Tab-separated table of C-alpha atoms in Angstrom:
chain	number	residue	atom	x	y	z
A	1	MET	CA	93.177	113.765	53.779
A	2	ILE	CA	90.120	115.642	55.064
A	3	VAL	CA	88.776	118.488	52.913
A	4	SER	CA	86.085	120.870	54.207
A	5	VAL	CA	84.414	123.485	51.992
A	6	VAL	CA	82.464	126.395	53.473
A	7	SER	CA	80.092	128.113	51.062
A	8	MET	CA	79.796	131.818	51.677
A	9	PRO	CA	77.808	133.784	52.626
A	10	GLU	CA	75.620	130.869	53.759
A	11	GLY	CA	78.353	129.405	55.946
A	12	ILE	CA	77.413	125.816	55.079
A	13	VAL	CA	80.211	123.331	55.780
A	14	ALA	CA	80.554	120.273	53.557
A	15	ARG	CA	83.130	117.501	53.264
A	16	THR	CA	84.243	116.848	49.708
A	17	ALA	CA	86.993	115.380	47.563
A	18	LEU	CA	90.060	117.278	46.411
A	19	SER	CA	88.982	117.079	42.764
A	20	GLU	CA	85.758	118.912	43.551
A	21	VAL	CA	87.701	121.586	45.444
A	22	ARG	CA	89.620	122.343	42.260
A	23	GLU	CA	86.344	122.980	40.441
A	24	ARG	CA	85.000	125.151	43.252
A	25	LEU	CA	88.153	127.280	43.286
A	26	ALA	CA	87.921	127.766	39.526
A	27	ALA	CA	84.336	129.056	39.866
A	28	SER	CA	83.465	132.617	40.807
A	29	ASP	CA	81.757	131.758	44.104
A	30	PHE	CA	83.335	132.828	47.382
A	31	VAL	CA	84.374	129.706	49.306
A	32	VAL	CA	86.588	128.887	52.255
A	33	VAL	CA	88.463	125.573	52.000
A	34	ASP	CA	90.247	123.745	54.811
A	35	ILE	CA	92.543	120.816	53.983
A	36	ASP	CA	93.902	118.508	56.676
A	37	GLU	CA	96.648	116.382	55.136
A	38	GLY	CA	97.147	114.342	58.299
A	39	GLU	CA	100.189	113.900	60.497
A	40	ASP	CA	102.095	111.799	57.908
A	41	PRO	CA	101.070	112.814	54.375
A	42	PRO	CA	102.304	110.645	51.473
A	43	SER	CA	105.550	111.919	49.958
A	44	ASP	CA	105.196	110.416	46.484
A	45	GLU	CA	102.321	112.612	45.310
A	46	GLN	CA	102.674	115.727	43.196
A	47	PRO	CA	102.582	119.116	44.937
A	48	LEU	CA	99.259	120.024	46.484
A	49	ALA	CA	99.200	123.286	44.506
A	50	ARG	CA	98.983	121.311	41.249
A	51	LEU	CA	96.104	119.236	42.608
A	52	LEU	CA	94.288	122.490	43.404
A	53	GLY	CA	94.811	123.791	39.865
A	54	LEU	CA	97.690	126.148	40.659
A	55	ASP	CA	100.129	125.419	37.851
A	56	ASP	CA	102.511	128.261	38.696
A	57	LYS	CA	105.713	126.888	40.245
A	58	THR	CA	105.644	129.788	42.705
A	59	TRP	CA	103.181	127.812	44.828
A	60	ASP	CA	104.908	124.420	44.797
A	61	TRP	CA	105.771	124.872	48.496
A	62	LEU	CA	102.092	125.149	49.425
A	63	GLY	CA	101.131	122.376	51.825
A	64	ARG	CA	104.669	121.071	52.163
A	65	GLN	CA	105.376	119.801	55.665
A	66	TYR	CA	107.970	121.602	57.840
A	67	GLU	CA	107.859	124.683	55.606
A	68	PRO	CA	109.269	127.763	57.413
A	69	VAL	CA	107.310	130.949	58.023
A	70	ARG	CA	106.964	132.972	54.836
A	71	ALA	CA	104.688	135.366	52.916
A	72	VAL	CA	104.444	135.548	49.107
A	73	TYR	CA	102.371	137.856	46.902
A	74	HIS	CA	102.057	136.840	43.256
A	75	ALA	CA	99.505	137.637	40.548
A	76	GLY	CA	97.028	139.133	42.995
A	77	VAL	CA	97.140	136.120	45.324
A	78	VAL	CA	98.720	135.897	48.782
A	79	GLY	CA	100.285	132.747	50.198
A	80	CYS	CA	101.863	132.481	53.631
A	81	VAL	CA	102.875	130.082	56.384
A	82	VAL	CA	101.852	131.221	59.855
A	83	PRO	CA	102.599	129.743	63.314
A	84	VAL	CA	99.567	128.823	65.403
A	85	VAL	CA	99.284	128.073	69.118
A	86	ASP	CA	97.536	124.745	69.600
A	87	GLY	CA	97.561	123.908	73.284
A	88	SER	CA	101.147	123.379	74.369
A	89	HIS	CA	102.343	122.963	70.774
A	90	ILE	CA	103.106	125.321	67.913
A	91	LYS	CA	101.817	124.264	64.514
A	92	HIS	CA	102.244	125.865	61.108
A	93	ILE	CA	99.299	126.524	58.809
A	94	HIS	CA	99.523	127.377	55.124
A	95	VAL	CA	97.168	130.122	53.974
A	96	PHE	CA	96.299	130.821	50.328
A	97	ALA	CA	93.958	133.761	49.732
A	98	SER	CA	92.539	135.736	46.835
A	99	GLU	CA	89.477	137.951	46.457
A	100	ARG	CA	87.213	134.941	45.890
A	101	HIS	CA	88.610	132.174	48.070
A	102	LEU	CA	90.569	131.311	51.194
A	103	VAL	CA	92.414	128.003	51.552
A	104	THR	CA	94.000	126.784	54.779
A	105	ILE	CA	96.259	123.713	54.795
A	106	HIS	CA	97.631	121.968	57.880
A	107	HIS	CA	98.839	118.608	59.144
A	108	GLY	CA	96.644	117.179	61.853
A	109	PRO	CA	93.668	118.766	63.653
A	110	VAL	CA	93.966	122.361	64.863
A	111	ARG	CA	91.400	123.828	67.250
A	112	LEU	CA	91.886	127.339	65.922
A	113	ILE	CA	90.752	126.211	62.439
A	114	GLU	CA	87.639	124.596	63.879
A	115	ASN	CA	86.767	127.749	65.827
A	116	PHE	CA	87.415	129.961	62.813
A	117	ILE	CA	85.153	127.893	60.536
A	118	GLY	CA	82.476	127.810	63.227
A	119	ARG	CA	82.443	131.626	63.455
A	120	LEU	CA	82.242	132.246	59.701
A	121	PRO	CA	78.393	132.400	59.609
A	122	GLU	CA	78.514	135.106	62.296
A	123	ASP	CA	81.511	137.079	60.987
A	124	MET	CA	80.274	137.013	57.368
A	125	PRO	CA	83.474	138.139	55.578
A	126	SER	CA	82.752	139.750	52.220
A	127	ASP	CA	85.748	138.329	50.340
A	128	GLY	CA	88.766	136.090	50.681
A	129	THR	CA	91.122	138.868	51.712
A	130	THR	CA	88.899	139.935	54.595
A	131	ALA	CA	88.532	136.301	55.625
A	132	ALA	CA	92.329	135.943	55.578
A	133	PHE	CA	92.730	138.968	57.871
A	134	LEU	CA	90.084	137.516	60.207
A	135	PHE	CA	91.990	134.259	60.322
A	136	LEU	CA	95.301	136.025	60.989
A	137	HIS	CA	93.636	138.041	63.732
A	138	SER	CA	92.526	134.760	65.331
A	139	VAL	CA	96.141	133.583	65.163
A	140	LEU	CA	97.345	136.723	66.952
A	141	GLU	CA	94.634	136.447	69.599
A	142	ALA	CA	95.668	132.843	70.268
A	143	PHE	CA	99.226	134.028	70.931
A	144	ARG	CA	97.923	136.778	73.207
A	145	ARG	CA	95.772	134.340	75.199
A	146	ALA	CA	98.674	131.921	75.586
A	147	THR	CA	100.915	134.774	76.751
A	148	ALA	CA	98.300	136.070	79.200
A	149	ASP	CA	97.771	132.587	80.672
A	150	ALA	CA	101.519	132.164	81.140
A	151	LEU	CA	101.763	135.585	82.822
A	152	LEU	CA	99.005	134.616	85.260
A	153	ASP	CA	100.833	131.374	86.033
A	154	VAL	CA	104.031	133.329	86.722
A	155	GLY	CA	102.135	135.568	89.143
A	156	GLU	CA	100.645	132.583	90.985
A	157	VAL	CA	104.021	130.881	91.316
A	158	GLU	CA	105.595	134.103	92.544
A	159	GLU	CA	102.893	134.549	95.191
A	160	ALA	CA	103.409	130.981	96.381
A	161	MET	CA	107.182	131.470	96.570
A	162	PHE	CA	106.826	134.058	99.330
A	163	GLU	CA	104.894	131.578	101.479
A	164	GLY	CA	107.626	128.957	101.301
A	165	ARG	CA	110.340	127.490	99.151
A	166	ALA	CA	109.781	124.166	97.397
A	167	SER	CA	111.410	122.366	94.498
A	168	GLN	CA	108.137	122.342	92.556
A	169	TYR	CA	108.376	126.111	92.082
A	170	VAL	CA	111.715	125.678	90.349
A	171	HIS	CA	110.163	123.180	87.936
A	172	GLN	CA	107.174	125.441	87.306
A	173	LEU	CA	109.392	128.450	86.618
A	174	ALA	CA	111.557	126.385	84.290
A	175	HIS	CA	108.440	125.257	82.406
A	176	LEU	CA	107.181	128.836	82.119
A	177	ARG	CA	110.558	130.041	80.865
A	178	ARG	CA	110.508	127.321	78.208
A	179	ARG	CA	106.959	128.366	77.291
A	180	ALA	CA	108.029	132.004	76.909
A	181	ALA	CA	110.987	130.957	74.758
A	182	GLN	CA	108.715	128.740	72.663
A	183	LEU	CA	106.253	131.569	71.984
A	184	HIS	CA	109.059	134.016	71.227
A	185	ARG	CA	110.870	131.605	68.916
A	186	ALA	CA	107.650	130.821	67.025
A	187	PHE	CA	106.239	134.336	66.708
A	188	LEU	CA	109.325	136.441	66.040
A	189	PRO	CA	109.849	135.142	62.446
A	190	TYR	CA	106.186	135.817	61.665
A	191	ALA	CA	106.408	139.355	63.075
A	192	ALA	CA	109.423	140.092	60.858
A	193	VAL	CA	107.806	138.567	57.760
A	194	ALA	CA	104.475	140.343	58.346
A	195	GLN	CA	106.156	143.722	58.820
A	196	GLU	CA	108.254	143.285	55.692
A	197	PHE	CA	105.350	142.003	53.601
A	198	LEU	CA	102.808	144.662	54.596
A	199	THR	CA	105.338	147.470	54.182
A	200	HIS	CA	106.265	146.192	50.730
A	201	ARG	CA	102.583	145.945	49.733
A	202	ARG	CA	101.931	149.560	50.724
A	203	MET	CA	104.953	150.800	48.806
A	204	ALA	CA	104.273	148.686	45.715
A	205	ASN	CA	100.543	149.510	45.600
A	206	PRO	CA	99.981	153.177	46.466
A	207	GLY	CA	96.407	152.914	45.177
A	208	ILE	CA	95.342	150.318	47.727
A	209	SER	CA	91.865	150.941	49.122
A	210	GLU	CA	91.357	152.608	52.501
A	211	GLU	CA	89.650	149.472	53.836
A	212	ARG	CA	92.757	147.416	53.066
A	213	ARG	CA	94.971	150.074	54.645
A	214	VAL	CA	92.934	149.899	57.843
A	215	LEU	CA	93.249	146.118	57.916
A	216	ASN	CA	97.012	146.377	57.338
A	217	ARG	CA	97.484	148.946	60.103
A	218	THR	CA	95.345	146.952	62.528
A	219	HIS	CA	97.297	143.791	61.817
A	220	GLU	CA	100.662	145.550	62.160
A	221	SER	CA	99.734	147.152	65.484
A	222	THR	CA	98.438	143.848	66.842
A	223	VAL	CA	101.625	142.072	65.777
A	224	GLN	CA	103.731	144.642	67.630
A	225	LEU	CA	101.479	144.317	70.679
A	226	VAL	CA	101.935	140.526	70.722
A	227	VAL	CA	105.716	140.947	70.446
A	228	MET	CA	105.689	143.333	73.425
A	229	GLU	CA	103.552	140.951	75.495
A	230	ILE	CA	105.788	137.970	74.732
A	231	ASN	CA	108.867	140.022	75.658
A	232	SER	CA	107.109	141.046	78.863
A	233	LEU	CA	106.451	137.378	79.626
A	234	ARG	CA	110.127	136.559	79.122
A	235	ASP	CA	111.128	139.404	81.449
A	236	GLU	CA	108.618	138.299	84.106
A	237	THR	CA	109.848	134.712	84.068
A	238	ARG	CA	113.449	135.891	84.406
A	239	ARG	CA	112.526	138.222	87.269
A	240	ALA	CA	110.551	135.482	89.046
A	241	ALA	CA	113.506	133.106	88.747
A	242	ASP	CA	115.843	135.787	90.116
A	243	THR	CA	113.417	136.447	92.983
A	244	TYR	CA	113.320	132.765	93.875
A	245	ALA	CA	117.113	132.565	93.810
A	246	SER	CA	117.291	135.650	96.044
A	247	LEU	CA	114.831	134.169	98.549
A	248	VAL	CA	116.762	130.921	98.704
A	249	ALA	CA	120.037	132.818	99.129
A	250	ASP	CA	118.556	134.865	101.991
A	251	GLN	CA	117.338	131.709	103.686
A	252	GLN	CA	120.757	130.132	103.326
A	253	ASN	CA	122.364	133.271	104.757
A	254	LEU	CA	120.111	133.004	107.818
A	255	VAL	CA	121.183	129.397	108.365
A	256	ILE	CA	124.844	130.276	107.901
A	257	ASN	CA	124.559	133.188	110.347
A	258	LYS	CA	122.971	130.980	112.982
A	259	LEU	CA	125.669	128.360	112.490
A	260	ALA	CA	128.282	131.092	112.860
A	261	ILE	CA	126.668	132.212	116.114
A	262	ALA	CA	126.720	128.642	117.451
A	263	SER	CA	130.365	128.387	116.452
A	264	VAL	CA	131.199	131.611	118.313
A	265	ILE	CA	129.559	130.250	121.474
A	266	PHE	CA	131.314	126.875	121.430
A	267	LEU	CA	134.669	128.040	120.071
A	268	PRO	CA	136.037	129.104	123.527
A	269	LEU	CA	135.113	125.717	124.961
A	270	SER	CA	136.968	124.001	122.160
A	271	PHE	CA	139.962	126.234	122.826
A	272	LEU	CA	139.970	125.463	126.549
A	273	THR	CA	139.624	121.758	125.901
A	274	GLY	CA	142.628	121.864	123.658
A	275	PHE	CA	144.550	124.123	126.027
A	276	PHE	CA	144.105	121.952	129.102
A	277	GLY	CA	144.788	118.864	127.072
A	278	MET	CA	148.373	120.008	126.525
A	279	ASN	CA	151.103	118.345	128.558
A	280	PHE	CA	153.751	120.893	129.696
A	281	SER	CA	155.318	121.749	133.050
A	282	TYR	CA	153.277	124.862	134.009
A	283	LEU	CA	149.993	122.991	133.975
A	284	SER	CA	151.485	120.051	135.789
A	285	ASN	CA	153.206	122.132	138.531
A	286	HIS	CA	150.713	124.966	139.215
A	287	LEU	CA	147.284	123.510	138.551
A	288	SER	CA	147.487	120.883	141.207
A	289	SER	CA	144.191	121.556	143.025
A	290	GLU	CA	140.596	121.180	141.937
A	291	LYS	CA	139.784	124.749	143.064
A	292	THR	CA	142.473	126.239	140.840
A	293	PHE	CA	141.276	124.201	137.882
A	294	LEU	CA	137.671	125.353	138.381
A	295	TRP	CA	138.629	129.016	138.733
A	296	LEU	CA	140.872	128.994	135.721
A	297	GLY	CA	139.032	126.586	133.431
A	298	ILE	CA	135.388	127.396	134.179
A	299	GLY	CA	136.135	131.088	134.732
A	300	MET	CA	137.869	131.496	131.413
A	301	GLN	CA	134.998	129.668	129.705
A	302	LEU	CA	132.332	131.893	131.287
A	303	CYS	CA	134.248	135.082	130.514
A	304	ALA	CA	134.701	134.008	126.893
A	305	LEU	CA	131.012	133.069	126.690
A	306	PHE	CA	129.854	136.449	128.024
A	307	VAL	CA	132.119	138.286	125.592
A	308	ALA	CA	130.845	136.162	122.699
A	309	MET	CA	127.185	136.724	123.644
A	310	TYR	CA	127.790	140.459	123.918
A	311	VAL	CA	129.307	140.561	120.457
A	312	VAL	CA	126.499	138.422	119.031
A	313	LEU	CA	123.642	140.310	120.703
A	314	TYR	CA	124.778	143.849	120.059
A	315	ARG	CA	127.105	143.593	117.100
A	316	THR	CA	125.569	141.051	114.701
A	317	HIS	CA	121.780	141.686	114.989
A	318	TRP	CA	120.984	138.426	116.699
A	319	ARG	CA	117.611	139.790	117.763
A	320	GLN	CA	116.536	140.266	114.152
A	321	LEU	CA	117.685	136.767	113.235
A	322	ARG	CA	115.870	135.294	116.260
A	323	ASP	CA	112.569	137.178	115.959
A	324	GLY	CA	112.288	137.600	112.190
A	325	GLY	CA	113.245	134.356	110.492
A	326	PRO	CA	111.759	133.456	107.112
A	327	ARG	CA	108.633	135.555	107.768
A	328	ASP	CA	110.618	138.772	107.598
A	329	VAL	CA	112.224	137.670	104.361
A	330	ALA	CA	108.821	136.894	102.859
A	331	ALA	CA	107.350	140.195	104.062
A	332	GLY	CA	110.339	142.074	102.710
A	333	GLY	CA	109.921	140.332	99.347
A	334	ARG	CA	106.254	141.314	99.206
A	335	GLY	CA	107.111	144.902	100.081
A	336	GLU	CA	109.714	145.126	97.363
A	337	ARG	CA	107.280	143.599	94.911
A	338	SER	CA	104.509	146.059	95.789
A	339	ASP	CA	106.986	148.938	95.493
A	340	ARG	CA	107.967	147.785	92.026
A	341	SER	CA	104.333	147.500	90.970
């Protein structure tokens, strides 16, 4: 277990033991405490809340691994579990805040915690509640950055799709769709809990200060903005996948049309081959000379070929299929995309 204590307002970071943290939390000084319990914390110890001097059973869940997203307000103290984007993973951090202290608890290193502690000397929060809102704002900004990066990746993949079709684009789109689902699945419970908690706090405490009201409104609006951006990412990934499927279908239609044209050209020859391969008396009695065979066989083939070419050239847009090809499909896709934008 790694315990870091940040003395405020100096912003001095010190490593200490858990027993000393209990004494610091009992004092009146404003401190920020970060506790890393490691990836596999021991299961036979008493709850972390008791080790920190919190004897109320309300906080027995504090620091417990695999705890779901929640928010609890009790005796002037707020405790919550928030999801955090850490690279390609989603981790959950426990936050315990009062007017005089802020405690964060997690399992394993989290870059967001390190960045937050490093910015404390510059941000200079005046109390634990303000520090908690700063931390939650960092959480929301991490979700926004992850969503923005995924949106940029979707745009790059979509641009590359119009230049050519490759299996790697399917894998990239599948990865981005999983990323969008991961962000949505992680953030949606927090958005619901935050909305419910902040609304309840305003209704239960009509005398809350204007500064706290501003922080609440800012946090609520940012939460809704993140939800909208994640939903936009999900829609963009779906649309990009549909666009790729449409491009592939158009390409397949071109191939099928060209195969159909080749079939139309060679179908009369196949018919004549089968016709003259039949053994009945008319062919045997009347087609006895080479000249008659050439006039009838080759003539019928040429007439059928001219009729087929006429139908293909002027009835099935062969010129567009011959001159356009995949480039027209790509240009058409870009045009539709620019029209939508």
